[in-house]
XYZ file of C-alpha atoms in Angstrom:
677
model
C 0.109 -0.033 -0.127
C 2.650 2.445 0.887
C 4.277 1.904 -2.750
C 1.042 2.745 -4.387
C 1.296 5.879 -2.294
C 4.739 6.765 -3.547
C 3.339 5.788 -7.147
C 0.149 8.022 -7.573
C 0.603 10.509 -5.030
C 2.258 12.859 -7.514
C -0.835 13.014 -9.451
C -2.562 14.483 -6.532
C 0.057 16.883 -5.779
C 0.025 18.619 -9.324
C -3.374 20.059 -8.082
C -1.827 20.898 -4.519
C -3.425 17.725 -2.961
C -2.226 14.989 -1.074
C -4.487 11.928 -1.482
C -2.993 9.318 -3.253
C -6.641 7.631 -3.938
C -7.012 10.822 -6.291
C -3.819 10.506 -7.554
C -5.136 6.873 -8.914
C -8.250 8.689 -10.369
C -6.405 11.164 -12.144
C -3.879 8.192 -13.523
C -6.781 6.416 -14.728
C -8.124 9.814 -16.315
C -4.596 10.279 -18.260
C -5.598 7.432 -20.451
C -7.709 9.483 -22.286
C -4.530 10.424 -24.040
C -2.976 6.950 -24.030
C 0.430 7.884 -24.359
C 0.476 10.769 -21.624
C -0.915 7.997 -18.934
C 2.061 5.629 -20.160
C 4.886 7.794 -20.471
C 4.095 9.969 -17.535
C 3.793 6.241 -15.339
C 7.393 5.745 -16.825
C 8.646 8.708 -15.824
C 7.508 8.351 -11.995
C 8.833 4.390 -12.166
C 12.242 5.592 -13.574
C 12.805 8.121 -10.684
C 11.641 5.870 -7.868
C 14.048 3.612 -9.283
C 16.941 5.803 -9.363
C 15.935 7.547 -6.125
C 16.275 4.076 -4.712
C 19.414 3.250 -6.293
C 21.069 6.132 -4.687
C 19.192 5.437 -1.283
C 17.790 8.988 -0.881
C 14.197 7.389 -0.689
C 13.373 9.366 2.385
C 13.820 12.932 0.445
C 11.687 12.147 -2.182
C 8.876 10.638 0.288
C 9.241 14.064 2.102
C 9.156 16.307 -0.751
C 6.690 15.219 -3.517
C 7.999 17.437 -5.757
C 10.655 15.449 -6.495
C 8.505 13.136 -7.970
C 5.605 15.260 -9.546
C 8.176 17.017 -11.543
C 9.202 14.250 -13.061
C 5.659 13.058 -13.873
C 4.894 16.389 -15.382
C 8.002 15.728 -17.844
C 6.878 12.211 -18.679
C 3.462 13.409 -19.212
C 4.630 16.685 -21.894
C 6.923 13.891 -23.745
C 3.538 11.917 -23.809
C 1.523 14.775 -25.156
C 3.554 15.170 -28.007
C 5.078 11.981 -28.988
C 3.896 8.273 -29.231
C 5.119 5.517 -26.741
C 8.138 3.939 -28.665
C 11.577 2.806 -27.417
C 13.045 6.181 -28.205
C 10.640 7.901 -26.377
C 10.658 5.755 -23.234
C 14.264 6.332 -23.555
C 14.301 9.767 -23.470
C 11.768 9.744 -21.101
C 13.450 7.880 -18.737
C 16.748 10.007 -19.266
C 14.788 13.599 -18.683
C 13.140 12.186 -15.479
C 16.450 11.697 -13.817
C 17.632 14.779 -15.010
C 14.537 16.514 -13.684
C 14.872 14.807 -10.113
C 18.712 15.627 -10.154
C 17.543 19.494 -10.729
C 14.460 19.236 -8.365
C 16.967 18.135 -5.677
C 19.583 21.081 -6.289
C 16.979 23.647 -6.777
C 15.273 22.405 -3.205
C 18.576 22.782 -1.358
C 18.883 26.400 -3.158
C 15.369 27.712 -2.299
C 14.945 26.025 0.921
C 17.742 28.782 2.234
C 15.175 31.308 1.768
C 11.956 28.914 2.637
C 10.681 29.059 -0.931
C 8.927 26.256 -2.535
C 10.067 25.222 -5.977
C 7.026 24.507 -7.624
C 7.037 23.280 -11.044
C 10.221 24.811 -12.132
C 11.987 21.999 -12.543
C 9.601 20.585 -14.911
C 9.511 24.127 -17.117
C 13.076 24.198 -17.326
C 13.608 20.416 -18.044
C 10.962 20.815 -20.904
C 12.739 23.649 -22.418
C 15.784 21.584 -22.691
C 13.987 18.714 -23.983
C 12.224 20.920 -26.860
C 15.496 22.439 -27.718
C 17.365 19.196 -28.097
C 14.334 18.006 -29.957
C 14.996 20.264 -33.079
C 18.203 18.152 -33.843
C 16.626 14.784 -32.706
C 15.149 13.665 -36.266
C 14.419 9.939 -35.200
C 11.298 11.832 -33.124
C 9.601 13.396 -35.694
C 7.945 9.207 -36.763
C 6.940 9.455 -33.182
C 4.478 12.342 -33.398
C 0.880 12.057 -32.487
C -2.457 13.506 -33.534
C -3.624 14.190 -29.837
C -6.892 13.156 -30.588
C -8.324 12.300 -27.118
C -10.584 8.603 -26.803
C -13.342 10.224 -26.012
C -14.864 13.848 -25.381
C -17.928 15.686 -25.218
C -18.881 18.758 -27.169
C -19.869 22.385 -25.442
C -21.171 25.322 -27.090
C -20.404 27.930 -24.768
C -16.747 28.679 -25.650
C -15.660 30.414 -22.026
C -17.152 27.489 -20.348
C -15.464 25.276 -22.721
C -12.243 26.938 -22.387
C -12.198 26.632 -18.579
C -12.489 23.283 -18.917
C -9.977 22.701 -21.157
C -7.594 24.674 -19.041
C -8.745 22.695 -16.098
C -7.513 19.687 -18.362
C -4.086 21.124 -19.528
C -2.663 21.209 -16.488
C -2.566 17.301 -16.712
C -1.811 17.467 -20.462
C -5.361 16.787 -21.445
C -6.823 20.248 -22.925
C -10.317 18.062 -23.300
C -13.907 19.311 -21.718
C -14.336 15.590 -20.290
C -11.025 15.963 -18.711
C -11.784 19.211 -17.219
C -15.274 18.680 -15.835
C -13.942 15.632 -14.096
C -11.055 17.486 -12.674
C -13.183 20.319 -12.029
C -15.467 17.781 -9.922
C -12.292 16.687 -8.065
C -11.179 20.081 -6.893
C -14.862 20.888 -5.887
C -15.089 17.956 -3.473
C -11.815 18.465 -1.996
C -11.663 22.257 -1.281
C -14.522 24.871 -2.172
C -12.077 27.533 -1.929
C -9.699 26.252 -4.562
C -12.814 25.880 -6.886
C -13.697 29.435 -6.220
C -10.418 30.390 -6.886
C -9.912 28.730 -10.275
C -12.964 29.868 -11.504
C -12.157 33.601 -10.565
C -8.376 33.321 -11.858
C -9.584 32.219 -14.745
C -12.173 35.085 -15.784
C -9.981 37.564 -14.106
C -7.293 36.592 -16.234
C -9.289 36.005 -19.729
C -11.383 39.100 -19.453
C -8.228 41.236 -18.593
C -6.457 39.521 -21.522
C -9.257 40.875 -23.932
C -8.350 44.128 -22.980
C -5.447 43.785 -25.083
C -6.147 41.235 -27.938
C -9.640 40.012 -29.151
C -11.763 38.299 -26.514
C -11.663 35.273 -28.885
C -7.810 35.223 -28.529
C -7.907 35.768 -25.030
C -10.784 32.695 -24.591
C -8.423 29.958 -26.542
C -5.228 30.895 -25.396
C -3.365 27.409 -24.409
C -1.928 28.889 -21.687
C -4.777 30.001 -19.543
C -4.083 27.346 -17.263
C -1.090 29.373 -15.478
C -4.250 31.742 -14.462
C -6.094 28.819 -12.360
C -2.670 27.708 -11.074
C -1.936 31.039 -9.698
C -5.261 31.849 -8.038
C -5.356 28.398 -6.462
C -1.583 28.817 -4.984
C -1.800 32.519 -3.857
C -5.279 32.451 -2.776
C -5.300 29.383 -0.699
C -2.353 26.836 -0.646
C 0.886 29.527 0.078
C -1.142 32.260 1.814
C -4.007 31.405 4.144
C -7.385 31.932 2.875
C -9.085 35.320 3.370
C -10.403 38.236 1.210
C -7.184 40.145 1.034
C -5.322 36.903 -0.435
C -8.070 36.563 -2.460
C -7.006 39.948 -4.273
C -3.303 39.451 -4.227
C -4.293 36.210 -6.256
C -6.077 38.013 -8.723
C -3.377 40.532 -8.941
C -0.931 37.812 -9.489
C -3.133 36.469 -12.181
C -3.341 39.856 -13.928
C 0.541 40.199 -13.757
C 0.766 36.846 -15.320
C -1.129 38.166 -18.411
C 1.898 40.284 -19.646
C 4.255 37.831 -18.574
C 2.747 35.012 -20.467
C 2.350 37.375 -23.792
C 6.031 38.321 -23.610
C 7.409 34.964 -22.965
C 5.147 33.177 -25.808
C 6.477 35.527 -28.348
C 9.963 35.067 -27.506
C 9.870 31.129 -26.633
C 7.893 30.863 -30.084
C 11.305 31.881 -31.790
C 12.605 28.777 -30.322
C 9.144 26.416 -31.048
C 9.066 26.094 -27.348
C 6.110 26.011 -25.144
C 5.588 28.425 -22.370
C 4.076 26.007 -19.791
C 3.982 26.968 -16.273
C 6.962 29.176 -16.332
C 4.704 32.377 -15.818
C 2.995 30.653 -12.779
C 6.330 29.678 -11.156
C 7.612 33.307 -11.326
C 4.498 35.481 -10.548
C 3.916 32.734 -7.201
C 7.711 32.925 -6.576
C 8.008 36.773 -6.679
C 5.344 36.961 -4.442
C 5.917 34.425 -1.976
C 9.721 35.680 -1.659
C 8.213 38.993 -1.031
C 5.688 38.335 1.628
C 7.854 35.867 3.458
C 10.603 38.593 3.869
C 8.614 41.319 5.197
C 6.757 39.290 7.427
C 3.353 38.794 6.072
C 1.162 37.664 8.681
C -1.161 35.351 6.427
C 2.032 33.649 5.114
C 0.942 29.867 5.247
C 4.158 28.140 6.877
C 1.727 24.617 7.928
C 0.557 23.737 4.548
C -2.330 21.440 5.133
C -4.137 18.796 2.911
C -6.401 21.615 1.695
C -7.034 25.280 1.965
C -10.034 24.742 4.257
C -7.623 22.721 6.788
C -4.814 24.998 6.572
C -7.439 28.122 7.370
C -8.665 25.688 10.375
C -4.941 25.063 11.447
C -4.089 28.809 11.343
C -7.412 29.841 13.483
C -7.405 27.463 15.649
C -3.691 28.148 16.655
C -4.579 31.787 17.175
C -7.860 31.450 19.083
C -6.896 28.862 21.121
C -3.100 29.130 21.553
C -2.156 32.718 21.044
C -0.788 32.151 17.474
C 2.584 33.018 16.700
C 2.562 35.905 19.317
C 5.651 35.847 21.647
C 4.314 34.102 25.424
C 5.769 34.180 28.930
C 4.614 33.243 32.198
C 3.970 35.337 34.902
C 7.379 36.013 36.966
C 6.096 35.486 40.540
C 3.927 33.703 42.462
C 0.864 34.460 44.365
C -1.674 37.448 43.722
C 0.017 40.672 42.205
C -1.756 44.104 40.664
C -0.720 45.149 37.619
C 0.598 48.768 38.300
C 1.558 49.809 34.615
C 0.786 48.091 31.213
C 2.103 48.286 27.432
C 2.449 52.225 26.424
C 1.608 53.077 30.284
C 1.038 56.625 31.543
C 4.346 56.763 33.203
C 7.481 54.944 31.864
C 6.769 52.767 29.283
C 6.681 55.156 26.573
C 8.384 54.803 22.773
C 10.656 51.786 22.037
C 10.199 50.699 25.238
C 6.484 50.410 25.599
C 6.052 46.778 25.434
C 6.647 46.353 29.424
C 4.636 45.281 32.547
C 4.825 46.095 36.086
C 3.357 44.454 38.629
C 2.788 45.348 42.698
C 1.288 44.049 45.518
C -1.863 45.638 46.764
C -3.706 44.765 50.137
C -7.072 46.842 50.814
C -6.248 49.142 48.083
C -2.718 50.009 49.278
C 0.894 48.564 48.419
C 2.199 49.033 51.769
C 1.440 48.731 55.228
C 1.808 51.678 58.165
C 2.303 54.382 56.293
C 4.828 53.248 53.482
C 7.662 55.298 54.572
C 10.101 52.223 54.804
C 11.169 49.417 51.910
C 9.788 46.883 54.416
C 6.880 48.473 54.728
C 5.829 47.382 50.810
C 4.094 44.023 50.601
C 6.331 43.449 47.127
C 9.687 44.266 48.692
C 11.563 41.038 49.110
C 9.279 38.802 47.276
C 10.826 36.126 45.098
C 11.055 36.529 41.269
C 10.896 33.412 39.100
C 11.653 32.820 35.432
C 8.894 33.427 33.256
C 10.705 31.191 30.507
C 13.082 28.796 29.794
C 16.364 30.096 28.692
C 19.906 31.009 29.139
C 21.046 34.022 31.441
C 22.914 36.307 28.990
C 23.383 39.397 31.457
C 22.280 40.753 34.904
C 23.442 43.017 37.760
C 22.738 43.047 41.390
C 25.082 45.446 43.048
C 22.991 48.704 42.584
C 21.483 49.684 46.275
C 17.684 49.527 46.852
C 16.292 53.478 46.368
C 14.734 54.866 49.981
C 11.029 55.750 49.180
C 10.775 58.812 47.722
C 14.141 58.590 45.699
C 14.834 57.016 42.395
C 18.377 56.403 40.744
C 18.004 58.521 37.064
C 21.431 57.290 36.169
C 20.955 53.535 36.253
C 17.587 53.635 34.987
C 17.027 49.766 35.084
C 18.599 49.112 38.595
C 19.351 45.523 39.004
C 18.154 43.167 36.339
C 18.286 39.841 34.536
C 17.981 39.270 30.654
C 17.466 35.708 29.673
C 17.418 34.153 26.176
C 14.438 32.479 25.279
C 14.936 28.958 23.942
C 13.044 30.650 21.125
C 15.118 33.491 20.387
C 13.682 36.462 22.060
C 15.149 38.004 25.241
C 13.126 38.684 28.636
C 14.573 41.578 31.024
C 13.260 42.171 34.382
C 14.253 44.887 36.031
C 14.341 46.894 39.925
C 15.494 43.376 41.731
C 17.052 43.785 45.423
C 20.649 44.711 45.925
C 22.515 41.444 46.041
C 19.417 38.932 45.863
C 20.159 37.482 42.279
C 20.570 33.350 42.935
C 21.802 32.954 39.063
C 24.869 33.603 36.975
C 25.755 34.397 33.437
C 25.655 31.388 31.576
C 23.246 29.386 33.944
C 19.938 27.752 32.192
C 16.849 28.484 34.131
C 13.454 26.822 33.683
C 10.011 28.361 34.442
C 9.405 28.701 38.161
C 13.087 28.677 38.963
C 13.809 31.589 41.392
C 15.947 34.430 40.031
C 16.224 36.658 42.992
C 13.748 39.073 45.093
C 11.624 42.223 44.088
C 13.762 45.400 44.947
C 13.304 48.907 44.634
C 16.578 49.921 42.449
C 16.961 51.892 39.646
C 14.157 54.128 38.255
C 11.499 52.988 40.956
C 9.216 54.863 42.940
C 8.400 52.197 44.900
C 9.224 48.096 45.266
C 7.793 46.420 41.909
C 8.475 44.172 39.372
C 9.151 45.527 35.625
C 9.230 42.731 32.513
C 9.601 43.210 29.240
C 10.428 41.235 26.071
C 13.180 42.710 23.631
C 14.483 42.458 20.320
C 18.682 42.116 21.564
C 20.533 40.933 24.710
C 21.888 44.518 25.670
C 20.212 46.344 28.148
C 17.710 49.464 26.790
C 16.758 47.456 23.509
C 13.761 47.635 21.437
C 10.968 46.073 23.062
C 8.209 43.688 21.147
C 5.024 42.689 22.022
C 3.999 39.731 24.296
C 1.175 38.080 25.932
C 1.106 35.798 29.263
C 0.466 32.224 28.767
C -2.105 32.084 31.688
C -3.444 34.005 34.834
C -6.327 33.704 37.123
C -8.457 36.933 37.990
C -11.456 36.263 40.083
C -11.691 32.664 39.855
C -11.616 33.054 36.036
C -8.800 31.646 34.123
C -7.374 33.367 30.967
C -5.167 31.939 28.230
C -2.811 34.009 25.725
C -3.742 37.498 26.810
C -2.902 40.432 28.497
C -4.388 42.144 31.908
C -5.554 45.576 32.445
C -4.257 48.012 34.822
C -5.009 47.908 38.445
C -6.352 44.193 37.906
C -5.056 41.513 40.568
C -3.923 38.197 38.886
C -2.114 35.410 40.132
C -0.403 32.359 37.779
C -1.888 28.998 37.929
C -0.227 26.580 40.888
C 0.076 23.148 38.917
C -1.196 20.501 40.987
C 1.011 17.226 40.235
C -1.333 14.598 40.883
C -3.829 16.306 38.093
C -0.840 16.263 35.582
C -0.292 12.642 36.558
C -3.818 11.790 35.934
C -3.486 13.106 32.149
C 0.202 11.528 31.420
C -1.034 8.971 29.043
C 1.971 6.137 27.751
C 2.152 4.762 24.235
C 0.031 1.602 23.680
C -1.879 2.386 26.925
C -5.739 1.209 26.461
C -8.704 2.760 28.309
C -12.215 0.517 28.287
C -15.353 2.189 28.865
C -18.778 0.545 28.982
C -21.798 2.702 27.493
C -24.696 3.577 29.077
C -28.109 4.860 27.746
C -31.171 4.922 30.186
C -29.236 3.257 32.802
C -28.728 -0.082 30.202
C -24.997 -1.046 28.979
C -25.506 -0.739 24.995
C -22.040 -1.523 23.994
C -18.091 -1.457 24.908
C -15.390 0.733 23.518
C -11.417 1.163 23.987
C -9.284 4.049 23.583
C -5.958 3.320 22.490
C -2.829 5.498 22.975
C -1.049 5.535 19.592
C 1.695 7.616 18.023
C 2.282 8.325 14.328
C 5.334 9.238 12.608
C 5.933 12.553 13.476
C 5.782 11.702 17.254
C 2.304 13.103 17.770
C 0.220 11.239 20.197
C -3.397 10.339 19.908
C -6.355 8.325 21.043
C -7.793 5.555 18.552
C -10.998 3.837 19.008
C -11.693 0.687 16.891
C -13.067 2.715 14.137
C -9.869 4.236 13.467
C -10.929 7.803 14.560
C -8.129 9.721 15.940
C -8.034 12.286 18.399
C -4.349 14.129 19.042
C -3.184 15.258 22.400
C -0.452 17.049 23.912
C 0.657 18.639 27.529
C 1.990 22.064 28.048
C 3.463 23.111 31.180
C 0.311 23.973 32.995
C -2.439 21.940 31.262
C -3.326 19.488 28.874
C -5.176 19.867 25.665
C -6.918 18.037 22.520
C -5.581 19.905 19.347
C -6.784 17.834 16.448
C -9.727 15.276 15.459
C -9.600 12.886 12.278
C -12.376 10.693 11.516
C -16.428 10.464 11.894
C -18.801 10.692 14.303
C -17.746 8.858 17.539
C -17.191 9.192 21.276
C -13.518 10.869 20.770
C -14.813 13.395 18.854
C -17.470 14.003 22.013
C -14.374 14.049 24.420
C -12.695 16.819 22.231
C -16.086 18.912 22.785
C -16.253 17.765 26.700
C -12.495 18.765 27.443
C -10.669 20.807 24.673
C -8.126 22.123 27.540
C -7.980 20.420 31.167
C -5.863 22.539 33.523
C -3.495 20.990 35.925
C -5.001 22.868 38.919
C -7.041 21.735 41.950
C -9.080 24.695 42.614
C -12.339 25.554 41.244
C -12.012 28.036 38.165
C -13.855 28.724 35.017
C -12.269 29.330 31.492
C -13.123 30.211 27.997
C -12.154 27.821 24.882
C -12.885 28.296 21.172
C -13.771 24.662 19.550
C -12.645 24.146 15.918
C -15.710 24.352 13.734
C -14.766 20.656 12.387
C -15.588 19.680 15.632
C -19.018 21.460 15.959
C -20.539 20.741 12.555
C -20.273 18.193 9.816
C -21.667 17.913 6.081
C -23.288 20.819 4.067
C -23.297 23.455 7.488
C -19.341 22.421 7.771
C -18.950 23.063 4.151
C -20.562 26.442 4.055
C -18.871 27.356 7.762
C -15.460 26.516 5.987
C -16.350 28.829 2.861
C -17.630 32.057 5.229
C -14.564 31.990 7.530
C -12.611 32.913 4.913
C -14.546 36.263 4.456
C -14.646 36.813 8.409
C -12.562 34.821 10.784
C -14.856 36.226 13.661
C -17.273 33.352 12.671
C -14.550 31.074 13.815
C -14.495 32.669 17.337
C -17.152 30.454 19.141
C -16.460 30.655 22.913
C -17.630 27.969 25.504
C -17.324 28.045 29.180
C -15.995 25.362 31.078
C -15.600 24.920 34.542
C -12.605 22.931 36.363
C -13.338 21.390 39.727
C -10.724 19.227 41.546
C -12.033 15.993 39.740
C -14.437 17.095 36.860
C -14.755 19.412 34.290
C -18.190 20.800 33.090
C -19.614 22.582 30.091
C -23.014 22.918 28.272
C -21.807 19.799 26.376
C -21.726 17.611 29.489
C -19.042 16.543 32.158
C -15.730 14.550 32.385
C -14.883 12.922 35.667
C -11.485 12.152 36.858
C -10.614 9.278 39.311
C -8.560 10.148 42.624
C -6.296 7.380 42.393
C -6.221 6.388 38.338
C -5.045 7.954 34.986
C -7.448 8.909 32.387
C -10.977 9.734 32.304
C -13.373 7.599 34.822
C -16.532 8.927 33.676
C -17.692 10.746 30.168
C -20.885 11.928 30.284
C -23.000 13.211 27.492
C -26.692 14.764 27.702
C -28.376 10.873 27.308
C -24.952 8.588 27.248
C -22.530 7.990 30.182
C -19.143 6.209 29.247
C -18.033 4.410 32.569
C -14.545 3.272 32.929
C -13.920 -0.416 33.010
C -11.074 -1.006 35.799
C -9.488 -4.693 35.623
C -7.294 -5.782 38.705
C -3.779 -5.523 39.056
C -3.975 -3.264 35.364
C -4.657 0.694 35.786
C -4.696 1.280 32.479
C -7.152 -1.604 31.366
């Protein structure tokens, strides 16, 4: 089965899809022009054999373009020439050459994080057609290009759209285009809409410069479709802005196609996908280097899945923003926020100050002495994992009413995060720092004590994230991973001025209850109306990427992970199942033994199915706020409740003791001397 996937996946990759079953279907479809099908398969097999021979199998498995570029070259030969010994030999040579070129080009392009698209195919096609001008033996192999079957469509614009779709696979026929259209529509409505919009925009813009008939019947209109799909849904996150960018790319390609066609015709060269490659690569290079927020770094199976992954990451896990923990324990009050009214200004505006307040005051007695202040001398903890890169701890703590205007930051520590950013904590107590430069610290390690050194009117903790490791560096935005305010747990956000917050204190027993190990099996009896109706099992598995998931007997998969302070589910694959319901019941589970409420946002593919899901996926690309469906969860010591039901944990055992739905209860089956069965 794996070998079949390797063989047929490249057919799907041409359409930016990954389902090998689609590849099988397209391969069968390619027999509309048998030479295209046969020489395409010859190119694939010869490339795979060559890759196996030089033992780089993992490379072409990981990077499918090594194969689909060779496939396109073989299909291109089959489009012009019949199957014969000479065309088979030249297909094998070209396929290996394309594979080598793809490998080398990828190593260069990967430095700039750019895809190579079908550039190897476009280049090798030019090499072949230039060489073929001298190969007189090929002339006897020319074919007429008549398909074995086609249908007539009287509307020229519609017919041209179908033929352009078919031309992507060297099958410029109505029947091929109709089938490919339905394939695209089945897998992705976004891709289908972009294919239509791109085609129409390109044709009608082209008709401003040449007769409409000529624009409609241009053999290179498939470039419009590929550009629109690539920029509107594959390499950029689908949204209205990127749809406009895709159409702009299509319009730019019109001039490029005409210019290349005039030049290439001098040497009897086809333009093929060269305009598509140039336009898309130029856009991606620009958008990557300017840090475009909608650049798709995690391309999924379809644009819809890429969009859902992107939105889930933003709304559930704070996106790609810098995230740190609070640098203290217990309850502290926000004294100053970003762009604060006193010192957080200009390039140092992204910073937070915290004090301890009781009964509305930060001090006891008259507040004349440092020891009167509740924050003074309290421990300061590491808010991230990383290396200490700079510190100072010899400055005296100011008497109340005085500030050190020369040494603005006072005693400080700068930590380089494992992710490359820097965190500075300032105004620490003199000689209280417990670490040294070069030490590696983890979240929660004690760094020193809260003091009143530097430009500090009263004892407080100042924390900021900055670009560089030196004192006074420009600050950058960040979020706190979590904090509790008035028994409500917040994730990936920032508290407001004068709000009292505290970090979540991890309950180790709660963490151990959710420490699932590979191959563990959890058995449940399903009860409806107080009667046992069936039994189910959830087994812990791991995929090739090291991702852990629960799997039931129907091969439905619920992926999970653990962060520092909470367990969470992040992806579901399969149909309707109890695992899917478990995602709704417990999307996040804080490791805490106190009663708190929190909000989570469930992915729409967990909430909806069928036509409603398809409709939602399309609408969300025009308005991301549709995704933001908030649900309140209440965590108690041994339970998690919501509108969907309740999950109950055992005091002694790992896993979920009961999974309670509206009309169904899954009750754990415990077997003697085996805690996980």
